Amino acid sequence: MTFEETLEFMRHHPWNFYYTAPKGTKDWAAYRERRERLDEIGSMINTVPIPSGWVGIDRYDYEATDRYIEALLEGYPDRWLVPRIGMDPPLDWLRANPEEVCVYWNGPTDPEEIAAMVGTSYHDRSGWDGDKKPYPDQRISNQSFSSKLWVRDACTALGKLISHIEASPYGGQVLGYMFGFGNCGENMWWGDWRNQGDPRKGDFGISHKKHFYSWAVKKYGSLEALRRAWDMPGLTLENLTVPTPPERWSENGKDLRGVLLASDQRQVDCNEFHSEACFDAIEALGKTVKETCGKPAGGFYGYFQDETVGYAGHLATDRAMTTPYVDFYSSPKAYHYCLAGDPGASQAPGQSFARKKLWIEENDSRSHHALGCDGDRAPKTPGDTVTVFWREIYRALTFQQGFWWMDINGLNDDWYGDGEMVEMFRSQADFYKKWSPIPRKSIAQVLFVEDEASCGHTTYISGPQRNLRLRLERELRLCGAPVDHLRIGDLFEIDLSQYKFIVFCHAFVMPPEKWEGIRKRIRPDAHVLWNYAAAMLSPDFDPENQKRVTGFYTGECPGRMQPEELYRHIYWHCTHNCPQDYPLVEILPEAGQEVLQVSPDNRILTARVRRDKGANIFAAEFTLREKQLRGMLRDAGVDFHAPENCSVLADDKLIGFFPRWDVSFPYLFRGSWRNAITGEHVSGAVNLRIKGKEFEIFEKLGS
C-alpha cells in the first residue's frame, strides 16, 4: 500500500489493543485463542506494546522485541501491526546523564546525588501511582522532556528499532509506528495526574532549568524584557525558580487573578514551555519514523480533560494539527459520565483533531466481566455493556474519527471469552467498515468550544475543570440535540452558519479582536453561552474587556458558598466531591439584563442580553443543567431530535438515541432508514420507545 492508502486503511478499519503476551507467558494457548477471536470480529489492525530494545548507552537488544512480534504475526499473514513503543531511556542512561533527569520539587540539585537515586526507592519509575497516602518519598523521575540529549538518543534508538523491524520477515505487516514517553507512555509530564498536596510534580532538574531560561529569553527577545514580563528585576539563570507545586495549588485559596494566573506570567510561560518541549520530542520522533521507513507515525496528545493540561504539555495543538511529521493521534474515552445512560465524551477535542489528522478514539471501557478493583468501573449488566460499547463506536463514526477497542485488563476483563460480546464486536466492525468511508456531514446546531490559551492561563483547579469541561458538556449532550465539539482555532476555518447555539466552555482569554473575528463568522441570530470568568483576560486582567465581549460585568463574592450539589462529580460509578478551589463570582446587575437564575441570597448567577439578532448568555456559576440548557436551546431555535435526558449522536446518514431514563416520542424519518441492531426498516413518523440506559441506532438507506 502507498502511504495514503495505508492511512486510509487505518482510518476506516477499527483497531484493537490486546497485550502481546500474558505476563510470564504461562498461558500461550489462551493468548492465541483470544487473538483468533480478534481475527473473527474483523479487527485486523493490532496495536500492542513492544520493547524498544534500548537497553543501555549505545546498547540495543531486540530478542524480546522479536519474540513479542512473532507471537502476534507468525503464521498470520492477514494481521497488521501498529506497535506502541515506549521511548523513555534505560537506567544506565539516567545514571550517566543526571543533569537530564526530571527532579521533583523536593529532589536534589547535585548531579552526583541525582545519579545515586536512579533505580532506588527515591526514583519514581512510572510517574503515577493512583492516590497513595502518605505519598511515597520519591525525589526524581525519568528523563526531562526538555532534554535535547534524550530526544537525540531516543530518536537514534527508535530509528534502529524501526530499521530492525522493517528488515525482519514481518516488516511488511507493520502499517506504522506509535511512540510514547512519560506518564503511562501518553506523552504527559511525570507526576501529572497527582492531586494537590503531592510534592512529586514539576521539573527542577539541572538542564530543564537552563532550557526554560533560554526559551523564555528568546520568547521575550532579551533578558531585560523577560524581567519585565515576569516582574523579576534581578532575574538571572542562577536565581530562576521554576513554579513549585504549592504555587500551582489552588486549594490554599486564590482570588480570580490568582486562578487565572493574571499576575503570574512565569507560570503561564512554564505551561507553554512544557507544551513546546513535549511536542518538540513528539515531532522529532515522528520525523525519525518518516526518515527511516516513510510510514505513518503517531502518539497520544491533546488531553484537554486533564485538570493540569498545561503542566502535562498538551497545549501545542496548533503544531500538532500542522506538523508534517505526525499523522495520527489518540486519547482514551472520557472516564466521567461514561456508563450506560450518559452521553460519553472524549479526553481530547478529537473531532477537532479529525479535521486535519487521523484521530483514533480509544474505547477502554470495562465490561461486566471486569474483576478486582476495575469491577467498580464496569457496567453491572450485559445490557449496560452493550449500550456503552455501541455508543463509543457510534460516537466515533458520527464525529468522523478512527477507533480502537482496548481490552486494558485482558483476561481479567475477558471480552473475547464471551461469545455474545464477540458477535457484538463483529457486528460493530462490519458496521464501522461500511460507514466510515462514506462521506457524511454534521447536522449539529449546537457547538461546544474549548480553548487551549485559556487552559494555559489557569492554575491547578479541579472545580471549574470538572464543572465546565466535564459536567457542562454532559448536561448539554442530554438536551436531545447533536453537539459538535471543536476548538476556538477551528472557528476561523470552517463555516459556522449551521450553529444556532455556541457554548464557550472556558474562554477566559478572549481579546476583543479575536471575538470580533468570531462574531463576524457566526450567525447574527446565534445565541452564545459564556461561562465563569469568560473574557476576563485580554490577555491582561481586564473587567472592561469582559463587558465588551460578553455584555456583562462580574464580581467576586467570596462570602458565598455553593450549594452542596454543585460539588458532585461522577467518575465511573463513583461520586466525587469537587473542592471549592476557586473564587465564586456573580453577575453585576445592569439595565437590559434578563435574569435567568439567582442564588438563594439573590445574587445573579445566569442572565441574558441581546446581541445582534441573537443573544449573549452569561453563567457565572456552574448551575446550568439539562432542563435550563434545553430551554436556552429552544429559545435559540435549535431543532430537537429527542426529548430531554436523551443524548443524540447523529450526522446526515446516521442517528442514534441514548436515553438516561425511559423515553417515548415521535420521530420523523425523512426517507428510508434501517435499525442497525434489529434490521427493521422505518420511514416517516415513527413512535420510538426506548428504555433508560438502552439505545436505538439507525442508518439511512440509499443516497
XYZ file of C-alpha atoms in Angstrom:
703
model
C 0.000 0.000 0.000
C 1.076 3.569 -0.601
C 1.349 5.955 2.328
C -2.083 7.477 1.596
C -3.656 4.041 1.110
C -2.179 2.920 4.426
C -3.539 5.955 6.248
C -6.984 5.415 4.731
C -6.890 1.749 5.724
C -6.047 2.804 9.279
C -8.835 5.382 9.182
C -11.618 3.062 8.028
C -10.856 -0.175 9.928
C -11.305 -0.476 13.704
C -8.120 -1.331 15.592
C -7.679 -3.408 18.711
C -5.318 -3.318 21.666
C -4.666 -6.563 23.493
C -1.474 -7.320 25.358
C 1.050 -9.137 23.226
C 1.597 -11.939 25.703
C 0.333 -12.985 29.127
C 2.623 -11.932 31.957
C 5.169 -14.675 32.437
C 3.997 -16.292 29.171
C 2.310 -19.048 31.207
C -0.765 -19.493 29.056
C 0.036 -19.083 25.377
C -2.931 -21.256 24.381
C -5.388 -18.770 25.901
C -3.463 -15.912 24.319
C -3.628 -17.458 20.845
C -7.320 -18.263 21.243
C -8.088 -14.663 22.195
C -6.094 -13.385 19.235
C -8.057 -15.636 16.897
C -11.277 -14.255 18.376
C -9.983 -10.812 17.412
C -9.453 -12.105 13.889
C -13.039 -13.383 13.920
C -14.514 -9.970 14.662
C -12.710 -8.459 11.672
C -10.299 -6.184 13.528
C -7.132 -6.732 11.524
C -5.110 -3.813 12.933
C -3.392 -4.677 16.193
C -1.662 -2.136 18.396
C 0.407 -3.655 21.174
C 3.278 -2.528 23.401
C 6.674 -3.864 22.379
C 10.097 -3.335 23.961
C 12.142 -0.612 22.285
C 15.326 -2.668 22.550
C 17.119 0.357 24.025
C 18.757 -1.404 26.957
C 21.785 0.782 27.745
C 24.035 3.544 26.488
C 24.578 2.748 22.799
C 23.343 -0.794 23.525
C 20.363 -2.424 21.810
C 18.889 -5.894 22.198
C 15.885 -6.964 20.121
C 15.438 -10.533 21.368
C 12.367 -9.656 23.470
C 11.046 -7.356 20.732
C 11.240 -10.136 18.150
C 9.527 -12.570 20.496
C 6.603 -10.186 21.012
C 6.146 -9.529 17.291
C 6.478 -13.188 16.329
C 3.874 -14.146 18.931
C 1.407 -11.885 17.173
C 2.260 -12.268 13.491
C 3.943 -15.637 12.922
C 1.580 -17.781 10.867
C -0.961 -14.966 10.490
C -0.161 -13.082 7.266
C -3.505 -11.208 7.315
C -2.813 -9.460 10.625
C -1.477 -5.914 10.676
C 0.515 -4.244 13.433
C 0.956 -0.680 14.695
C 3.422 -1.191 17.553
C 3.263 1.071 20.600
C 6.826 1.842 21.647
C 7.931 3.495 24.875
C 10.949 5.730 24.350
C 11.916 6.511 27.946
C 15.641 5.876 28.454
C 17.209 2.938 30.305
C 18.588 3.292 33.822
C 22.195 3.381 32.628
C 21.399 6.453 30.540
C 19.819 8.221 33.522
C 22.816 7.428 35.741
C 25.238 8.695 33.114
C 23.228 11.868 32.453
C 21.924 13.106 35.822
C 21.641 16.676 34.546
C 18.977 15.436 32.073
C 16.830 13.794 34.775
C 13.435 15.164 35.876
C 13.826 16.201 39.508
C 10.786 16.784 41.694
C 10.264 19.786 43.960
C 11.820 18.052 46.980
C 14.646 16.463 44.964
C 18.406 17.064 44.829
C 20.192 19.564 42.612
C 23.624 17.966 42.748
C 24.390 15.655 39.773
C 26.039 13.017 41.967
C 23.072 12.902 44.321
C 20.682 12.585 41.384
C 22.694 9.759 39.839
C 22.815 7.934 43.174
C 18.994 7.930 43.385
C 18.441 6.332 39.968
C 16.918 2.872 40.385
C 16.376 3.287 44.137
C 13.176 3.813 46.121
C 13.644 7.562 45.599
C 13.186 7.033 41.855
C 9.599 7.339 40.597
C 9.796 4.964 37.655
C 6.191 5.264 36.390
C 5.257 8.887 37.100
C 1.864 7.868 38.508
C 0.628 5.574 41.267
C -3.010 6.293 41.952
C -3.842 8.183 45.119
C -1.404 6.798 47.659
C -1.253 8.490 51.036
C 1.069 9.119 52.657
C 2.888 9.985 49.473
C 5.971 7.837 48.813
C 9.265 9.622 49.371
C 10.290 9.858 45.724
C 12.587 12.666 44.607
C 13.294 12.057 40.914
C 11.579 10.541 37.916
C 12.995 9.673 34.499
C 14.160 11.978 31.704
C 13.214 15.624 31.464
C 11.067 16.250 28.407
C 13.181 19.334 27.708
C 16.356 17.260 27.425
C 17.758 17.635 23.934
C 20.231 14.845 24.671
C 17.374 12.450 25.468
C 15.488 13.469 22.309
C 18.611 12.851 20.229
C 19.329 9.444 21.772
C 15.660 8.391 21.737
C 15.449 9.192 18.028
C 18.589 7.136 17.420
C 17.108 4.231 19.347
C 13.768 4.489 17.543
C 15.464 4.623 14.159
C 17.495 1.498 14.914
C 14.398 -0.351 16.129
C 12.389 0.570 13.030
C 15.235 -0.483 10.742
C 15.403 -3.823 12.560
C 11.658 -4.416 12.265
C 11.449 -3.327 8.633
C 14.269 -5.768 7.738
C 12.522 -8.622 9.563
C 10.097 -11.099 7.965
C 7.240 -9.056 9.446
C 8.180 -5.573 8.252
C 5.537 -5.716 5.523
C 2.801 -6.271 8.122
C 3.669 -3.129 10.096
C 1.421 -0.271 8.987
C 3.022 2.470 11.060
C 4.572 3.286 14.410
C 3.071 4.722 17.593
C 5.646 6.079 20.033
C 5.223 7.365 23.550
C 7.025 8.568 26.643
C 6.231 9.978 30.064
C 3.197 9.227 32.204
C 1.729 5.891 31.061
C 3.503 6.323 27.714
C 0.943 9.008 26.825
C 3.392 11.885 26.328
C 2.393 13.563 29.590
C 4.813 15.104 32.072
C 5.837 12.958 35.021
C 3.512 13.234 38.039
C 0.801 14.950 36.033
C -2.183 13.011 37.415
C -1.293 13.590 41.047
C -3.519 15.529 43.402
C -2.844 18.844 45.035
C -0.618 18.407 48.056
C 1.599 15.811 46.398
C 5.154 17.184 46.077
C 6.043 14.786 43.245
C 5.379 17.236 40.444
C 7.353 19.782 38.480
C 10.779 19.545 36.924
C 13.542 21.228 38.909
C 16.299 19.381 37.097
C 19.568 20.985 36.065
C 19.225 21.123 32.279
C 15.481 21.768 32.437
C 16.059 24.999 34.328
C 18.645 26.080 31.731
C 16.358 25.253 28.812
C 13.399 27.067 30.390
C 15.534 30.150 30.957
C 16.925 30.160 27.394
C 13.479 29.612 25.915
C 11.975 32.473 27.943
C 14.751 34.922 26.992
C 14.253 34.003 23.337
C 10.465 34.405 23.617
C 10.746 37.949 25.001
C 13.746 38.969 22.934
C 16.081 39.885 25.781
C 16.752 39.269 29.448
C 15.518 42.757 30.301
C 12.206 42.130 28.528
C 11.846 38.822 30.373
C 12.485 40.517 33.706
C 9.706 42.995 32.956
C 7.292 40.282 31.827
C 7.851 38.256 34.986
C 8.218 41.290 37.245
C 11.584 39.972 38.446
C 14.090 42.830 38.086
C 17.039 40.800 39.340
C 16.314 37.583 37.430
C 19.313 35.504 36.334
C 19.770 31.878 35.401
C 21.200 31.210 38.838
C 18.221 32.571 40.785
C 15.496 31.409 38.381
C 12.847 29.371 40.184
C 10.553 27.013 38.272
C 6.917 27.245 39.533
C 6.570 24.990 42.566
C 3.639 22.672 43.329
C 2.364 24.954 46.137
C 2.387 27.885 43.709
C 0.196 25.846 41.360
C -2.219 24.613 44.036
C -5.482 26.498 44.304
C -6.925 24.743 47.348
C -4.882 27.026 49.596
C -7.066 29.873 48.378
C -6.646 32.177 45.375
C -8.632 35.121 44.109
C -9.726 35.321 40.480
C -6.480 36.952 39.407
C -4.577 34.110 41.019
C -6.702 31.357 39.483
C -6.317 32.906 36.014
C -2.580 33.498 36.526
C -3.169 37.156 35.715
C -0.219 38.156 37.903
C 1.972 35.118 37.243
C 3.264 35.196 33.672
C 6.093 32.884 34.720
C 3.579 30.095 35.373
C 1.795 30.786 32.074
C 5.130 30.612 30.288
C 6.030 27.413 32.101
C 2.820 25.808 30.786
C 3.701 26.959 27.287
C 7.280 25.730 27.625
C 6.145 22.308 28.862
C 3.916 22.002 25.802
C 6.604 23.159 23.395
C 9.192 20.803 24.892
C 6.744 17.894 24.877
C 5.803 18.452 21.268
C 9.416 19.005 20.216
C 10.028 15.424 21.352
C 6.891 14.114 19.627
C 7.789 15.840 16.381
C 11.397 14.624 16.468
C 10.282 11.022 16.971
C 7.715 11.391 14.181
C 10.407 12.752 11.868
C 12.553 9.730 12.704
C 9.746 7.406 11.614
C 9.352 9.324 8.348
C 13.049 9.359 7.551
C 13.582 5.704 8.499
C 10.655 3.994 6.791
C 8.217 6.611 5.442
C 5.248 5.043 7.215
C 2.558 6.810 9.308
C 3.667 7.989 12.743
C 1.566 8.891 15.758
C 1.086 9.098 19.502
C -1.173 10.302 22.297
C -1.924 14.008 22.605
C -4.444 16.735 23.392
C -5.781 15.735 26.820
C -7.795 18.893 27.492
C -9.827 16.955 30.073
C -6.743 16.855 32.297
C -7.011 19.324 35.172
C -3.357 20.292 34.683
C -3.230 20.115 30.904
C -0.672 22.935 30.695
C 1.656 21.161 33.102
C 1.070 17.935 31.152
C 2.444 19.547 27.997
C -0.637 19.047 25.818
C -1.367 22.593 24.653
C 0.713 22.747 21.446
C -2.327 21.707 19.439
C -1.785 24.115 16.545
C 1.594 22.487 15.952
C 0.035 19.049 16.349
C -2.515 19.847 13.636
C 0.001 21.166 11.112
C 3.229 19.208 11.581
C 4.191 17.067 8.565
C 5.857 14.515 10.845
C 2.900 13.154 12.829
C -0.082 11.611 11.061
C -2.342 10.263 13.785
C -3.192 10.944 17.426
C -5.256 9.257 20.091
C -6.618 9.516 23.598
C -8.827 7.250 25.691
C -12.521 7.882 26.002
C -13.528 10.009 28.956
C -13.817 8.396 32.385
C -16.504 10.743 33.674
C -20.214 10.276 32.955
C -19.274 7.289 30.799
C -21.625 4.483 31.815
C -24.942 3.470 30.265
C -27.429 6.350 30.299
C -24.776 9.007 29.824
C -23.624 10.532 26.528
C -19.934 9.706 26.833
C -17.139 12.079 25.905
C -13.505 12.259 24.884
C -10.464 13.266 26.893
C -9.423 15.464 23.962
C -11.182 17.515 21.273
C -10.952 14.557 18.915
C -13.492 15.991 16.493
C -11.200 18.981 16.077
C -8.119 16.811 15.512
C -10.031 14.731 12.966
C -10.396 17.779 10.723
C -6.702 17.632 9.813
C -5.218 14.404 11.163
C -6.293 10.827 11.728
C -7.806 10.642 15.204
C -8.104 7.183 16.790
C -10.620 7.233 19.632
C -9.693 4.592 22.203
C -12.526 2.664 23.833
C -11.021 1.308 27.030
C -14.411 0.857 28.669
C -14.661 -2.029 31.087
C -17.274 -4.720 30.560
C -19.439 -6.521 33.088
C -16.729 -9.208 33.207
C -14.216 -6.874 34.903
C -12.627 -8.310 38.033
C -10.950 -6.748 41.049
C -10.857 -3.000 41.545
C -11.808 -2.417 37.913
C -15.153 -4.006 38.645
C -16.068 -0.734 40.341
C -15.573 0.998 36.994
C -17.540 -1.517 34.969
C -21.130 -1.773 33.741
C -23.093 -4.007 36.067
C -25.106 -5.921 33.461
C -24.513 -7.348 29.974
C -27.148 -4.921 28.658
C -25.251 -1.926 30.011
C -22.062 -3.236 28.397
C -23.801 -3.434 25.021
C -25.082 0.142 25.344
C -21.675 1.552 26.282
C -19.795 -0.272 23.531
C -22.259 0.680 20.791
C -22.291 4.281 21.982
C -18.499 4.551 21.788
C -18.109 3.241 18.249
C -21.193 5.133 17.050
C -19.820 8.333 18.560
C -16.521 7.856 16.713
C -18.384 7.296 13.443
C -20.573 10.383 13.708
C -17.520 12.501 14.610
C -15.556 11.169 11.594
C -12.926 9.540 13.807
C -10.889 6.370 13.750
C -11.496 3.858 16.526
C -9.957 1.083 18.554
C -11.054 -1.378 21.220
C -8.672 -1.587 24.153
C -9.246 -4.550 26.434
C -6.975 -2.965 29.000
C -7.097 -5.820 31.523
C -7.038 -8.783 29.159
C -8.116 -11.978 30.872
C -9.189 -10.010 33.976
C -11.928 -8.457 31.837
C -12.442 -11.218 29.344
C -14.257 -9.640 26.394
C -13.269 -12.275 23.869
C -14.175 -15.254 26.019
C -17.811 -14.154 25.812
C -19.447 -15.404 22.620
C -22.177 -12.755 22.707
C -19.634 -9.968 23.030
C -17.649 -11.414 20.119
C -20.814 -11.357 17.995
C -21.404 -7.749 19.039
C -17.851 -6.775 18.088
C -18.231 -8.482 14.717
C -21.406 -6.512 14.029
C -19.717 -3.298 15.144
C -16.669 -3.909 12.961
C -18.845 -4.598 9.919
C -20.948 -1.520 10.620
C -17.890 0.679 11.116
C -16.115 -0.538 7.962
C -19.308 0.007 5.986
C -19.920 3.583 7.095
C -16.501 5.047 7.828
C -15.513 5.556 4.147
C -18.877 7.110 3.216
C -18.811 10.945 3.208
C -21.196 12.340 5.794
C -21.961 15.815 7.132
C -22.592 17.173 10.605
C -26.176 18.180 11.338
C -25.421 19.667 14.762
C -26.821 23.103 15.513
C -25.094 23.189 18.907
C -21.352 23.718 19.297
C -19.196 23.156 22.381
C -15.918 25.098 22.115
C -12.650 24.711 24.012
C -9.601 26.943 24.136
C -6.032 25.912 24.846
C -4.981 29.503 25.620
C -7.464 29.564 28.488
C -6.219 26.183 29.726
C -2.698 27.589 29.781
C -3.866 30.583 31.812
C -5.302 28.619 34.717
C -3.626 27.209 37.765
C -4.380 23.713 39.046
C -8.161 23.926 39.689
C -10.472 20.948 39.917
C -13.824 22.707 40.332
C -14.061 24.717 37.101
C -12.458 21.918 35.086
C -14.894 19.297 36.303
C -17.922 21.553 36.128
C -17.177 23.293 32.817
C -15.180 20.792 30.803
C -16.961 17.704 32.124
C -20.362 18.407 33.703
C -21.448 21.171 31.327
C -20.696 19.091 28.250
C -22.618 16.161 29.704
C -25.687 18.262 30.510
C -25.582 19.859 27.060
C -25.495 16.471 25.343
C -28.542 15.294 27.330
C -30.722 18.011 25.784
C -31.911 15.878 22.857
C -29.840 17.522 20.095
C -26.496 16.612 18.473
C -23.494 18.612 19.714
C -20.230 19.257 17.860
C -17.001 19.726 19.828
C -14.261 21.978 18.419
C -11.510 24.411 19.400
C -11.590 28.189 19.101
C -8.944 27.940 16.371
C -11.365 25.937 14.215
C -13.898 28.770 14.236
C -11.743 30.804 11.836
C -11.507 27.937 9.334
C -14.973 26.405 8.988
C -18.463 27.503 8.001
C -20.280 28.354 11.244
C -23.677 29.082 9.738
C -25.255 25.817 10.950
C -24.701 26.595 14.652
C -27.569 28.319 16.435
C -26.206 27.822 19.961
C -22.492 28.125 20.799
C -21.022 27.302 24.204
C -17.612 28.765 25.015
C -16.545 26.326 27.684
C -13.655 28.235 29.254
C -12.900 31.257 27.075
C -11.050 33.098 29.816
C -8.651 34.576 27.230
C -10.656 36.449 24.596
C -9.062 39.629 23.212
C -11.686 41.875 21.595
C -10.196 41.496 18.118
C -10.483 37.710 18.370
C -14.111 37.941 19.466
C -14.942 40.379 16.684
C -13.399 37.966 14.194
C -15.606 35.178 15.529
C -18.657 37.421 15.783
C -18.435 38.191 12.076
C -18.413 34.494 11.259
C -21.272 33.226 13.439
C -24.933 33.640 12.595
C -26.278 37.054 13.663
C -29.143 35.246 15.410
C -26.913 32.726 17.233
C -27.131 32.504 20.998
C -23.743 32.366 22.759
C -23.218 30.979 26.254
C -20.240 32.354 28.213
C -19.116 30.798 31.488
C -17.499 31.769 34.791
C -14.594 34.161 34.021
C -15.113 34.370 30.256
C -13.136 37.142 28.501
C -11.628 38.379 31.760
C -8.192 38.188 30.113
C -7.358 40.191 27.021
C -4.707 38.739 27.820
C -4.266 41.192 30.734
C -6.811 41.023 33.543
C -9.494 43.392 32.266
C -13.127 43.538 33.506
C -13.851 46.087 30.765
C -12.856 43.509 28.163
C -15.313 41.061 29.703
C -18.032 43.655 29.302
C -17.059 44.456 25.685
C -17.047 40.807 24.659
C -19.831 39.214 26.696
C -22.039 42.180 27.585
C -21.638 41.568 31.327
C -19.640 42.668 34.323
C -18.956 40.137 37.049
C -17.529 40.456 40.540
C -16.136 38.117 43.157
C -18.340 37.281 46.143
C -16.076 35.298 48.480
C -18.591 35.208 51.328
C -21.000 32.907 49.489
C -20.708 29.125 49.279
C -22.070 26.878 46.599
C -24.973 24.515 47.182
C -23.517 21.104 48.037
C -24.974 19.505 44.900
C -22.652 21.530 42.706
C -19.656 19.730 44.121
C -20.775 16.318 42.921
C -18.897 14.807 40.019
C -19.390 11.317 38.605
C -16.198 9.431 37.763
C -17.069 5.949 36.515
C -19.584 4.688 39.117
C -18.197 6.815 41.934
C -19.365 10.213 43.130
C -16.539 12.605 43.968
C -16.789 15.917 45.717
C -15.354 18.828 43.766
C -13.429 21.065 46.160
C -14.304 24.725 46.029
C -10.768 25.540 44.929
C -11.791 28.676 43.037
C -13.399 32.017 43.898
C -17.141 32.395 43.401
C -18.403 35.171 41.137
C -21.724 36.854 40.460
C -23.154 38.883 37.588
C -23.405 42.560 38.417
C -26.920 43.891 37.698
C -27.440 46.324 34.819
C -30.360 47.592 32.787
C -31.321 45.376 29.877
C -30.483 42.074 31.547
C -32.954 39.215 31.560
C -32.181 37.392 34.785
C -32.439 33.608 34.376
C -31.056 32.292 37.686
C -30.316 33.722 41.111
C -28.676 32.240 44.190
C -30.563 31.734 47.478
C -29.134 35.059 48.651
C -30.409 36.764 45.474
C -27.116 37.052 43.567
C -27.451 36.898 39.780
C -25.969 33.631 38.509
C -27.247 33.477 34.929
C -28.568 36.265 32.710
C -29.144 37.090 29.042
C -28.734 40.216 26.927
C -29.485 40.834 23.265
C -26.628 40.785 20.753
C -27.063 41.466 17.022
C -30.201 39.420 16.230
C -29.299 36.823 18.824
C -28.221 36.836 22.445
C -25.316 36.524 24.849
C -25.903 34.437 27.964
C -23.557 34.506 30.932
C -23.412 31.766 33.562
C -21.296 32.969 36.476
C -21.692 29.711 38.370
C -21.841 26.046 37.409
C -25.586 25.783 37.957
C -26.801 25.036 34.435
C -28.355 21.622 33.996
C -30.148 19.891 31.164
C -33.527 21.499 31.900
C -32.234 25.094 31.781
C -29.954 24.410 28.837
C -32.749 22.827 26.818
C -34.846 25.949 27.367
C -31.964 28.093 26.110
C -31.562 25.882 23.038
C -35.289 26.171 22.359
C -35.095 29.958 22.578
C -32.238 29.874 20.041
C -34.363 27.885 17.576
C -32.399 24.620 17.849
C -34.175 21.592 16.359
C -34.592 18.784 18.880
C -34.369 15.164 17.782
C -35.293 13.638 21.140
C -36.834 14.641 24.461
C -34.889 15.798 27.497
C -32.440 13.441 29.183
C -31.611 11.756 25.886
C -28.324 12.226 24.071
C -28.295 12.147 20.277
C -25.326 11.097 18.139
C -26.021 11.898 14.506
C -24.886 13.086 11.115
C -26.843 13.297 7.867
C -26.864 9.496 7.371
C -26.693 8.079 10.916
C -28.671 8.810 14.054
C -28.589 7.212 17.488
C -30.591 7.818 20.661
C -29.108 7.073 24.107
C -31.594 7.997 26.875
C -30.820 8.312 30.529
C -34.405 7.412 31.534
C -37.267 5.709 29.681
C -38.452 7.815 26.728
C -41.313 7.652 24.246
C -41.514 10.188 21.429
C -42.455 10.555 17.757
C -39.593 10.891 15.302
C -39.876 11.786 11.634
C -37.543 9.682 9.481
C -37.129 11.537 6.210
C -36.506 8.905 3.578
C -35.883 5.232 4.227
C -33.895 4.152 7.292
C -32.898 0.864 8.938
C -32.500 -0.036 12.603
C -28.836 -1.082 12.741
C -29.453 -3.635 15.501
C -32.808 -5.226 14.620
C -32.731 -4.700 10.847
C -36.229 -3.185 10.902
C -36.899 -0.662 8.101
C -38.525 2.606 9.128
C -39.698 5.750 7.367
C -41.997 8.672 8.082
C -43.356 9.347 11.560
C -42.440 6.565 13.992
C -43.081 6.441 17.727
C -39.866 5.392 19.441
C -39.970 3.753 22.861
C -36.519 3.321 24.414
C -35.775 2.192 27.937
C -33.352 4.150 30.048
C -29.714 3.047 29.609
C -30.620 1.322 26.350
C -30.397 2.742 22.811
C -31.632 2.737 19.242
C -29.347 3.454 16.282
C -30.365 3.902 12.659
C -28.683 4.126 9.261
C -30.067 5.842 6.188
C -30.719 3.726 3.107
C -29.968 4.959 -0.384
C -28.392 8.297 -1.256
